[in-house]
PDB file of C-alpha atoms in Angstrom:
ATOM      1  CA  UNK R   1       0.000   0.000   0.000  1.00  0.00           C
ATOM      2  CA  UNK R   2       1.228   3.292  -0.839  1.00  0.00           C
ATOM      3  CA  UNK R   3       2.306   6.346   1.696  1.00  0.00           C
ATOM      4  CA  UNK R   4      -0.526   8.632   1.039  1.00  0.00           C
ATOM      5  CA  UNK R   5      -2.959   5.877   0.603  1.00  0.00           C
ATOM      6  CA  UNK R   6      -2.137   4.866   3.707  1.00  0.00           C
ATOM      7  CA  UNK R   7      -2.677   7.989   5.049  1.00  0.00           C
ATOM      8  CA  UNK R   8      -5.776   8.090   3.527  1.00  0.00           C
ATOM      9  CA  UNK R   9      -7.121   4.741   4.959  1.00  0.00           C
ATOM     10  CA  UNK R  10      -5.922   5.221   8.335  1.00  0.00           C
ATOM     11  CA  UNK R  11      -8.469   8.729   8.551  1.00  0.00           C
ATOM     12  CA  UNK R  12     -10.827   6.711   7.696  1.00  0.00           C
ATOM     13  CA  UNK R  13     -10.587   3.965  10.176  1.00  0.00           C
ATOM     14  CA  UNK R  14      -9.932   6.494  13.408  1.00  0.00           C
ATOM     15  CA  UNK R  15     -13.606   8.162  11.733  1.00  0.00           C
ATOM     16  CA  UNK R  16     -14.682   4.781  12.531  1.00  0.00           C
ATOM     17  CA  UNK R  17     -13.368   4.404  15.245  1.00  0.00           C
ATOM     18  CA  UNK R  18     -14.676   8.006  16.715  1.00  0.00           C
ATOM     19  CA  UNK R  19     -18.144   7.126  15.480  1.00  0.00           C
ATOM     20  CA  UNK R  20     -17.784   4.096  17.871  1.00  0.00           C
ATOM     21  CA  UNK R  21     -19.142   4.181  21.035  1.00  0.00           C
ATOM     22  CA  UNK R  22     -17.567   2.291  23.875  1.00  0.00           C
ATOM     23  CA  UNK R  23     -19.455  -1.200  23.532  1.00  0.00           C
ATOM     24  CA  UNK R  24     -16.882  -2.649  20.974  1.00  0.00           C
ATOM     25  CA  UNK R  25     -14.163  -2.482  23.828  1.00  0.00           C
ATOM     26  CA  UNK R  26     -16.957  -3.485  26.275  1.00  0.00           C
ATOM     27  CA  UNK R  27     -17.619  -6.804  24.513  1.00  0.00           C
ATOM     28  CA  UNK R  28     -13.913  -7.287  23.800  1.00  0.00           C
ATOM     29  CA  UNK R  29     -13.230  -7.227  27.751  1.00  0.00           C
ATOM     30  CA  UNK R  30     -16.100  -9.555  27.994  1.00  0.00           C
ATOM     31  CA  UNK R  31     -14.769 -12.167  25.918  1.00  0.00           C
ATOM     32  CA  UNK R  32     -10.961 -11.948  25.669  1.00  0.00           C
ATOM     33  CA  UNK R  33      -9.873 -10.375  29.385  1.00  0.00           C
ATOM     34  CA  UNK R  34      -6.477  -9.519  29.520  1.00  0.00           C
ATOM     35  CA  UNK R  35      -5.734 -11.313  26.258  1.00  0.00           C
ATOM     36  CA  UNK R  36      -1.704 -11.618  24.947  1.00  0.00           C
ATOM     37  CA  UNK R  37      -0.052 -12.292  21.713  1.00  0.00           C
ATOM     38  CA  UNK R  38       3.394 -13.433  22.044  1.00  0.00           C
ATOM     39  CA  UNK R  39       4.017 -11.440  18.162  1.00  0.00           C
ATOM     40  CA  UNK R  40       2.978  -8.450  19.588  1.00  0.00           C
ATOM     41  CA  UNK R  41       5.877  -6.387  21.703  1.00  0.00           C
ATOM     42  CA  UNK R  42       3.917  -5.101  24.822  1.00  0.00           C
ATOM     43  CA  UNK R  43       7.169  -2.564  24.636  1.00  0.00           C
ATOM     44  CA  UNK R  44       6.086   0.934  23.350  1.00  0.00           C
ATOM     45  CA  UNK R  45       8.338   2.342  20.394  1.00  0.00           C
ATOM     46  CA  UNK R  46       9.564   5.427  21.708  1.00  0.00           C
ATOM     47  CA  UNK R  47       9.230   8.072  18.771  1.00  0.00           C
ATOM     48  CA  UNK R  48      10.443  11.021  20.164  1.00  0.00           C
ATOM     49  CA  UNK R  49      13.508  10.781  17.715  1.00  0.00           C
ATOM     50  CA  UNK R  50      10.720  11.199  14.941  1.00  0.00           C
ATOM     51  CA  UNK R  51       8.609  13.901  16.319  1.00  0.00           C
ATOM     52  CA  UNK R  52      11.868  16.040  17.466  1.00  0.00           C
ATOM     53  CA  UNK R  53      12.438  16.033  13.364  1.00  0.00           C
ATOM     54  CA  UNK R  54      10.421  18.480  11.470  1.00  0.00           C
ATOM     55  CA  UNK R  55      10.165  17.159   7.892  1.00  0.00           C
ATOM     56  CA  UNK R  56      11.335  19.391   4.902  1.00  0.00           C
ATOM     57  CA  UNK R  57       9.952  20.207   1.742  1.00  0.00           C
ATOM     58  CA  UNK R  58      12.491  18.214  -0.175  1.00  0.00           C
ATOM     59  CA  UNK R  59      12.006  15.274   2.086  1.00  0.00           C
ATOM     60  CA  UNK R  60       8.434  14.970   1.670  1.00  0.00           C
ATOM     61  CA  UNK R  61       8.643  15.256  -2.579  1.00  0.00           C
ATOM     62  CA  UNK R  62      11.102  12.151  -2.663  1.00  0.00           C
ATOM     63  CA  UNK R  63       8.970  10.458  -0.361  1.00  0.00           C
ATOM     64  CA  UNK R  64       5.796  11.180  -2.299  1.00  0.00           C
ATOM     65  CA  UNK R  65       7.297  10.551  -5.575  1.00  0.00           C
ATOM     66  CA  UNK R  66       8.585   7.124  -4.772  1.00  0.00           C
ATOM     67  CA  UNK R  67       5.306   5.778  -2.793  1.00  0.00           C
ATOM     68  CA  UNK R  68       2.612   7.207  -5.575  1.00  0.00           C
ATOM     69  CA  UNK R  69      -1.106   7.022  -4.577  1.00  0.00           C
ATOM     70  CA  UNK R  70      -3.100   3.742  -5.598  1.00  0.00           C
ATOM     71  CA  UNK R  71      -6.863   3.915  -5.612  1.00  0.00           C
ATOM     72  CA  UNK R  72      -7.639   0.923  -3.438  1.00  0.00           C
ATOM     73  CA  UNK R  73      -6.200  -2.196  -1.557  1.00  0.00           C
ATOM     74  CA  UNK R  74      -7.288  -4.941   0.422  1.00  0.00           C
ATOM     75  CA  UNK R  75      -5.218  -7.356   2.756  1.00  0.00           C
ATOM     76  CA  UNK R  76      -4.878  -8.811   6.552  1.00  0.00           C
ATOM     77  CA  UNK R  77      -3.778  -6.806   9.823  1.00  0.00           C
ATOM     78  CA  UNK R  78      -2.877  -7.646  13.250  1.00  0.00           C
ATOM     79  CA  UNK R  79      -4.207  -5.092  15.661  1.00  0.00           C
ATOM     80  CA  UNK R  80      -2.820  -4.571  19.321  1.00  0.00           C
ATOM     81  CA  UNK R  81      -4.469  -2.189  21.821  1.00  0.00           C
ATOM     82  CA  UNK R  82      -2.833  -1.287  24.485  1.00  0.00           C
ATOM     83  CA  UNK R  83      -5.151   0.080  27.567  1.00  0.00           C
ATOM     84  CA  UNK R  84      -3.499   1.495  30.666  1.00  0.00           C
ATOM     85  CA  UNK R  85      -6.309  -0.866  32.643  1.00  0.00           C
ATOM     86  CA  UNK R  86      -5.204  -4.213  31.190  1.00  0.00           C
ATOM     87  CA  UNK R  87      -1.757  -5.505  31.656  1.00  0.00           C
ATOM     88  CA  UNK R  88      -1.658  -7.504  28.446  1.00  0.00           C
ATOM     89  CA  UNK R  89      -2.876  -6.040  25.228  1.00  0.00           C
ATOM     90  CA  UNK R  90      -6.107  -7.170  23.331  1.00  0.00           C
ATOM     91  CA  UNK R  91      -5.218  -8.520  19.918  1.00  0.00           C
ATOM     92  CA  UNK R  92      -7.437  -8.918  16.836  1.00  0.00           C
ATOM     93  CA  UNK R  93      -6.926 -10.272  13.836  1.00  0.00           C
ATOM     94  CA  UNK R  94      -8.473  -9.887  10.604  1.00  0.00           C
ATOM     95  CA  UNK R  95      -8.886  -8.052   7.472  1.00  0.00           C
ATOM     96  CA  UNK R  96      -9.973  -4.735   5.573  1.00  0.00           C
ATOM     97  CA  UNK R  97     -11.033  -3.327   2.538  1.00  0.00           C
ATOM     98  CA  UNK R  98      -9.860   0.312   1.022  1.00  0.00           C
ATOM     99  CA  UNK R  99     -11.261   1.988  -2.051  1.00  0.00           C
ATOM    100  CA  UNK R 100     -10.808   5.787  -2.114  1.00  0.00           C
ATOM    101  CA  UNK R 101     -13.951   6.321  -3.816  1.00  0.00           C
ATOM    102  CA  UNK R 102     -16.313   4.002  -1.840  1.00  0.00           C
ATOM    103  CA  UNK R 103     -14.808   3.865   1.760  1.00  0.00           C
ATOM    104  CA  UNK R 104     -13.273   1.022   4.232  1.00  0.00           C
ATOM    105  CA  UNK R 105     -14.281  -2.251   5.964  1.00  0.00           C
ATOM    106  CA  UNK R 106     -12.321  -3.147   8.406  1.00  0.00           C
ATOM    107  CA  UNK R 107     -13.612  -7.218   9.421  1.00  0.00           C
ATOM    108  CA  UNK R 108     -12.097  -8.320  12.803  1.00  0.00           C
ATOM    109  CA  UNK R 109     -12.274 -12.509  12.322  1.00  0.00           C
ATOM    110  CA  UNK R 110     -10.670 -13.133  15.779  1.00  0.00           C
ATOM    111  CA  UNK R 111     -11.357 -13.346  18.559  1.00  0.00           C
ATOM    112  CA  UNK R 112     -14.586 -13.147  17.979  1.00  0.00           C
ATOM    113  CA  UNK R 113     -16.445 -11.675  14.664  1.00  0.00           C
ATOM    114  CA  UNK R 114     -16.731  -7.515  13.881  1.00  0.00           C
ATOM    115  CA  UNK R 115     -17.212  -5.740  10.955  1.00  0.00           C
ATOM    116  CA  UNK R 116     -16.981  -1.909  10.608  1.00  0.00           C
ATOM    117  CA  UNK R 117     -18.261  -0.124   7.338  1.00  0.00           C
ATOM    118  CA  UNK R 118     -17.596   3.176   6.672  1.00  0.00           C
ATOM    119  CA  UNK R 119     -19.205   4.919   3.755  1.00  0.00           C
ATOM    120  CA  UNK R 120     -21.155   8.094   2.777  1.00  0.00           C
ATOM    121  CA  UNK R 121     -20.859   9.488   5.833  1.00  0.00           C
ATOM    122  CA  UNK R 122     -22.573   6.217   7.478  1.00  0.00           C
ATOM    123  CA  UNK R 123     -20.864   3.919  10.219  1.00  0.00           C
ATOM    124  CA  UNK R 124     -22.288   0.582   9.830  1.00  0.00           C
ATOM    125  CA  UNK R 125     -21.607  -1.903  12.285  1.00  0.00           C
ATOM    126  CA  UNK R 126     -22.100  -6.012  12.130  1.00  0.00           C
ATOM    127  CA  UNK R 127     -22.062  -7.710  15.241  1.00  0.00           C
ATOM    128  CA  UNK R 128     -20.724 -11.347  16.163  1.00  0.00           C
ATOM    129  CA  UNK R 129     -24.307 -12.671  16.016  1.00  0.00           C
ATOM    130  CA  UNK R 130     -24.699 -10.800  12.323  1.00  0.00           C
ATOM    131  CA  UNK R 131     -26.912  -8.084  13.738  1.00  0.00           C
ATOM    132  CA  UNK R 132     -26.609  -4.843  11.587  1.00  0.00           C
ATOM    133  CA  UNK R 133     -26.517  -1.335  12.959  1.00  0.00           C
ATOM    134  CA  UNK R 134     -26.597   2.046  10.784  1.00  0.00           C
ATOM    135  CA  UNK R 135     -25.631   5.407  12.500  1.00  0.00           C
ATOM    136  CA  UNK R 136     -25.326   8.461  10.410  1.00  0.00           C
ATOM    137  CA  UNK R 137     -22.612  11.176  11.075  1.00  0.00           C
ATOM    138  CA  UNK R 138     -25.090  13.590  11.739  1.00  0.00           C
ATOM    139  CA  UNK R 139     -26.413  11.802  14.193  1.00  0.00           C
ATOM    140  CA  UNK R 140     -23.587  11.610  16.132  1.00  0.00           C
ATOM    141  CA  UNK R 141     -20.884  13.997  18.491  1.00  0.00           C
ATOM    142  CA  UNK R 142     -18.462  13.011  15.568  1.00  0.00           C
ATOM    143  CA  UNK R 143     -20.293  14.935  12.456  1.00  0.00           C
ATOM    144  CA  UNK R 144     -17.538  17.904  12.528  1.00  0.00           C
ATOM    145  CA  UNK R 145     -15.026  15.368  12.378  1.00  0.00           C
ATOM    146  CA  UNK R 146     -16.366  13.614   9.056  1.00  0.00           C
ATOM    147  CA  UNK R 147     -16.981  17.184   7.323  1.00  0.00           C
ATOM    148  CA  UNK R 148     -12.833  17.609   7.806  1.00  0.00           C
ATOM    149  CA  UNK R 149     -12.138  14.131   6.820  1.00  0.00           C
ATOM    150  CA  UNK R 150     -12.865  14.762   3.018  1.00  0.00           C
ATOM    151  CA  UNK R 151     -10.784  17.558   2.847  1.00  0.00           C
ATOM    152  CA  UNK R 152      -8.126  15.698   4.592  1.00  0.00           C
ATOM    153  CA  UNK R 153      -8.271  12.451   2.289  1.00  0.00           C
ATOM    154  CA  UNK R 154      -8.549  14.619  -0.919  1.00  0.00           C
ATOM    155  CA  UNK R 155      -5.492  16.080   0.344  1.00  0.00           C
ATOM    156  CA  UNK R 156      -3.348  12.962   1.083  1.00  0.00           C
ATOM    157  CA  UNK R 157      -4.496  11.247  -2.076  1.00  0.00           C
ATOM    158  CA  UNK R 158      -3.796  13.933  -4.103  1.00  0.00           C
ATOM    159  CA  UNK R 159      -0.010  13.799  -2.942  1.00  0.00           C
ATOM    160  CA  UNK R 160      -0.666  17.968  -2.139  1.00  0.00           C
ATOM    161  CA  UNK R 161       2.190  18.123   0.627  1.00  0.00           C
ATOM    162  CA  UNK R 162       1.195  22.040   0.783  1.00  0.00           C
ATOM    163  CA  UNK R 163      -2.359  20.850   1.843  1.00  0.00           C
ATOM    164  CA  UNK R 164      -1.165  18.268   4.014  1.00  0.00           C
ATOM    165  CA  UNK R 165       1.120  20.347   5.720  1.00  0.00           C
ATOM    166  CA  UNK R 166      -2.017  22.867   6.083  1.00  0.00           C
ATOM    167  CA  UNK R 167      -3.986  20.050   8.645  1.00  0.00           C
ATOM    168  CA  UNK R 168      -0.705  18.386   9.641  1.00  0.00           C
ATOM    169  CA  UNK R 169       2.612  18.953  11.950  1.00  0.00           C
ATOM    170  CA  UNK R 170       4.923  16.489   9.949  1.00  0.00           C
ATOM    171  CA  UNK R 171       7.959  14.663  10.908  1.00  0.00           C
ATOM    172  CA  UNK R 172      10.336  12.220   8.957  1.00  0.00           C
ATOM    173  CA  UNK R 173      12.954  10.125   9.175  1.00  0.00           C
ATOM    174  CA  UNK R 174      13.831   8.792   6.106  1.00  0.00           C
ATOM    175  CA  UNK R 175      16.386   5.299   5.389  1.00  0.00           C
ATOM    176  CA  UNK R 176      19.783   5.256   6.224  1.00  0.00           C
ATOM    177  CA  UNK R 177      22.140   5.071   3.043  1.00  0.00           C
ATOM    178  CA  UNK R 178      23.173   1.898   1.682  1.00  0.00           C
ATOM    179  CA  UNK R 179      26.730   0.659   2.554  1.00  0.00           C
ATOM    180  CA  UNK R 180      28.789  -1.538   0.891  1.00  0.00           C
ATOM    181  CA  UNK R 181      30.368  -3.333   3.645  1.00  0.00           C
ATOM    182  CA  UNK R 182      27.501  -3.329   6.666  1.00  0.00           C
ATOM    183  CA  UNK R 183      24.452  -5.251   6.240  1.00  0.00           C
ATOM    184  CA  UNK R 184      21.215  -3.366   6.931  1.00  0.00           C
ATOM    185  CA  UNK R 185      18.992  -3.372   9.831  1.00  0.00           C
ATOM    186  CA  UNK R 186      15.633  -3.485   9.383  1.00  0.00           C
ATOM    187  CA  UNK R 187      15.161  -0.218  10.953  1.00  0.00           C
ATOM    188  CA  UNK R 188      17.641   1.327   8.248  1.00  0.00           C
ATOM    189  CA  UNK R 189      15.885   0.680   5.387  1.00  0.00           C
ATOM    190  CA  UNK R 190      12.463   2.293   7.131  1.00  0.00           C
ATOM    191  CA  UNK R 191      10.819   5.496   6.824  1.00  0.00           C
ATOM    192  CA  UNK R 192       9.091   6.875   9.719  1.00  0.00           C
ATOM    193  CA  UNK R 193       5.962   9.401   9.008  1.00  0.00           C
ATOM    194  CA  UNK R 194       4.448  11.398  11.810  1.00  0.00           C
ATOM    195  CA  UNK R 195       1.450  13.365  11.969  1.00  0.00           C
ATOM    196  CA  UNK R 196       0.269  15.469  14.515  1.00  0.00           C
ATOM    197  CA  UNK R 197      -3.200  16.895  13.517  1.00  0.00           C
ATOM    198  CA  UNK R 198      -3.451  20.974  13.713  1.00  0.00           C
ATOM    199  CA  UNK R 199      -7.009  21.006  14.014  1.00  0.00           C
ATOM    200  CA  UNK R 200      -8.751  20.974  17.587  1.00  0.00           C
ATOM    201  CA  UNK R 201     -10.977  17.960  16.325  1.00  0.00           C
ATOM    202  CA  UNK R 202      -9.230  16.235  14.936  1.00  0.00           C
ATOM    203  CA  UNK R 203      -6.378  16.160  17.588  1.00  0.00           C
ATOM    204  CA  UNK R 204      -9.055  15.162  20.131  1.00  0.00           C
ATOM    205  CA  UNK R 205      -9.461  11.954  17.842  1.00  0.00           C
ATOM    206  CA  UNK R 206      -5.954  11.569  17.403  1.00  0.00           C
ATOM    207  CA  UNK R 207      -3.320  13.068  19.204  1.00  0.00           C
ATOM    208  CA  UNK R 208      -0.408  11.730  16.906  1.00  0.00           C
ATOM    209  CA  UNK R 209      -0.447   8.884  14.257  1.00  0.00           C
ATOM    210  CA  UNK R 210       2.656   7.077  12.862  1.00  0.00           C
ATOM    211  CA  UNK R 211       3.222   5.183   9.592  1.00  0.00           C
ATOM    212  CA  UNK R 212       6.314   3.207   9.118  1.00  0.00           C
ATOM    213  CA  UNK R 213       7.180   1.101   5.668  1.00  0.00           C
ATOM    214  CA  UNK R 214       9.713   0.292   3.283  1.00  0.00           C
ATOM    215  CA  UNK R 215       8.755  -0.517  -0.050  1.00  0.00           C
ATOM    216  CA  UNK R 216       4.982  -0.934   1.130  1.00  0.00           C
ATOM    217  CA  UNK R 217       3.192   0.327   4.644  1.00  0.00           C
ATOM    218  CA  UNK R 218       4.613  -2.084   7.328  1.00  0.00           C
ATOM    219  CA  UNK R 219       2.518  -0.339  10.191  1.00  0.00           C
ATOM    220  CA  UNK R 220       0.242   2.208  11.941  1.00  0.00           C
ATOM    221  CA  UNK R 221       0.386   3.591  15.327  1.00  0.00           C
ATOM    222  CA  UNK R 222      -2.726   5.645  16.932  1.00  0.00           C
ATOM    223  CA  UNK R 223      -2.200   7.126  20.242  1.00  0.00           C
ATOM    224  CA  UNK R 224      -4.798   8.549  22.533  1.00  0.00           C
ATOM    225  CA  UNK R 225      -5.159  11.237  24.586  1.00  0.00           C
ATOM    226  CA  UNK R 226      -5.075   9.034  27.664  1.00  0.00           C
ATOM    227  CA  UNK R 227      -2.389   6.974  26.996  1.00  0.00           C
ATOM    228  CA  UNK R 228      -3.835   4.291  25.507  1.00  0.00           C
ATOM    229  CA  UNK R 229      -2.161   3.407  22.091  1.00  0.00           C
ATOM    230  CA  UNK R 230      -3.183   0.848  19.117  1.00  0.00           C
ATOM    231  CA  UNK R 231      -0.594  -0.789  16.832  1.00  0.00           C
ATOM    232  CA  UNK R 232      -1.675  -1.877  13.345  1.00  0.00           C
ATOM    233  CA  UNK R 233       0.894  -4.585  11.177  1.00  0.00           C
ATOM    234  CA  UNK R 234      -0.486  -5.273   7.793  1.00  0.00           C
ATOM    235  CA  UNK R 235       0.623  -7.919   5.744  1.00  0.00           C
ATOM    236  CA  UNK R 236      -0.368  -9.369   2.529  1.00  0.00           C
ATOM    237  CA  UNK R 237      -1.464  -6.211   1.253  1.00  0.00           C
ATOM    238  CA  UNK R 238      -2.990  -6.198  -2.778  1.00  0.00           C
ATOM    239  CA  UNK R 239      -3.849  -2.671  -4.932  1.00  0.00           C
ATOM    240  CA  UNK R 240      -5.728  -4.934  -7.590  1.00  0.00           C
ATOM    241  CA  UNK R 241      -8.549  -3.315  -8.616  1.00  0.00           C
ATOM    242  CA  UNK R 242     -11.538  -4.388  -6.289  1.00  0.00           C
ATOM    243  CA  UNK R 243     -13.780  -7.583  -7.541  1.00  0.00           C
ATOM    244  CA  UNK R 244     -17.453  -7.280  -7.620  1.00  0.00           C
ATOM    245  CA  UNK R 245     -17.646  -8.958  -4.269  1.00  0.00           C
ATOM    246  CA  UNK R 246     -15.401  -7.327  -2.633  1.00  0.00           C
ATOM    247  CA  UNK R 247     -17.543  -4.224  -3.604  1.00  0.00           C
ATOM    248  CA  UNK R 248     -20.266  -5.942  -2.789  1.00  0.00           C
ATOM    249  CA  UNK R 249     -19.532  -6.584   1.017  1.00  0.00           C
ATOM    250  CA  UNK R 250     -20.168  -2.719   1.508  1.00  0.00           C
ATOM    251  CA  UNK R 251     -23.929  -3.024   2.214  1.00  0.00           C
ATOM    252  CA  UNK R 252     -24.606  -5.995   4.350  1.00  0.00           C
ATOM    253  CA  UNK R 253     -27.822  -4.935   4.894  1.00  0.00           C
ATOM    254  CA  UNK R 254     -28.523  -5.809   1.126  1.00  0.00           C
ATOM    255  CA  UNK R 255     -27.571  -9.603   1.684  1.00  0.00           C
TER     256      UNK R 255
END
């Protein structure tokens, strides 16, 4: 998946996420107390190498030119969530689907079954037991938030580092240089991306966000105002255009 894709697909998953109330986590605790996943670090990255370095103009047009925008993707992640009132973090498993023009579904398939549509401004939800729930934005304490999201993703898609940098605080660390005699590390051929929203919204949703990759995203870290933070791996990760069921599986309701 592409940087500004990326970008792109995470806003729209923390939307879904601030749409959500609190019963999600509720029925997670329920089922899966203090669950662990031994390839998961419980460790938190610290990143204040990244956010102490202000990206530059010419940093963020070689970054953009070699990780161009793709229109959609699908593949599998492995989400950890770390809450300051569990000692071990709650891991889910599963997969999503991204198309710029449509929206995202992100399906949990472990622990336990969760599906999360976003689209036209419409969170819908599908329980473990199948049951379907619809909430408008408008309906909810989030509709601000998914009026700036449009202009956000239009933004990041677009590769406009001007209007990115207009909603955005940006750091970057890009790969070390290649040596001849010295092997890399895997954390020398990484770029790091962070974000730190400049609107007051938005930064209530999401404090700071970073992306990591190579070649392809690797990873996504949300942190909370609390302290609470999630960690998103993706793997297997495919920018074939979406079939006619994949499109398909964004209204349940018409199954």
């Amino acid at each position: 998946m592409k940087l500004l894709q990326l970008a792109a697909f995470s806003l729209f998953i923390i939307a879904a996420v601030v749409l959500t109330d609190s019963s999600l986590n509720k029925s997670y605790a329920a089922q899966v107390p203090a669950i662990g996943d031994a390839a998961m670090s419980t460790s938190a990255t610290d990143y204040s190498a990244l956010f102490a370095k202000p990206a530059t103009n010419a940093e963020l047009v070689k970054l953009s030119q070699s990780l161009s925008p793709s229109e959609q993707a699908k593949g599998h992640f492995t989400q950890a969530r770390y809450l300051k009132v569990l000692k071990k973090p709650l891991i889910s498993h599963g997969e999503f689907v991204f198309a710029n023009n449509i929206g995202v579904i992100w399906q949990q398939n472990k622990p336990f079954a969760s599906t999360l549509i976003l689209k036209d401004k419409q969170l819908i939800q599908v329980d473990s037991q199948g049951r379907i729930s619809v909430n408008h934005a408008e309906q909810t304490s989030a509709n601000m938030l998914s009026d700036i999201m449009p202009k956000l993703l239009n933004a990041l898609l677009s590769g406009d580092i001007t209007a990115l940098k207009q909603h955005f605080e940006l750091s970057l660390i890009m790969p070390s240089a290649k040596t001849n005699n010295v092997s890399s590390s895997p954390a020398s051929t990484q770029w790091q991306l962070g974000l730190k929203p400049l609107d007051a919204i938005v930064q209530k949703a999401m404090p700071k966000l970073v992306l990591t990759g190579a070649q392809q995203i690797q990873s996504l870290v949300l942190f909370s105002d609390n302290g609470d933070r999630s960690q998103i791996e993706f793997s297997a990760v495919n920018d074939s255009p979406l079939s006619d069921a994949d499109k398909a599986r964004y209204s349940p309701e018409g199954k």
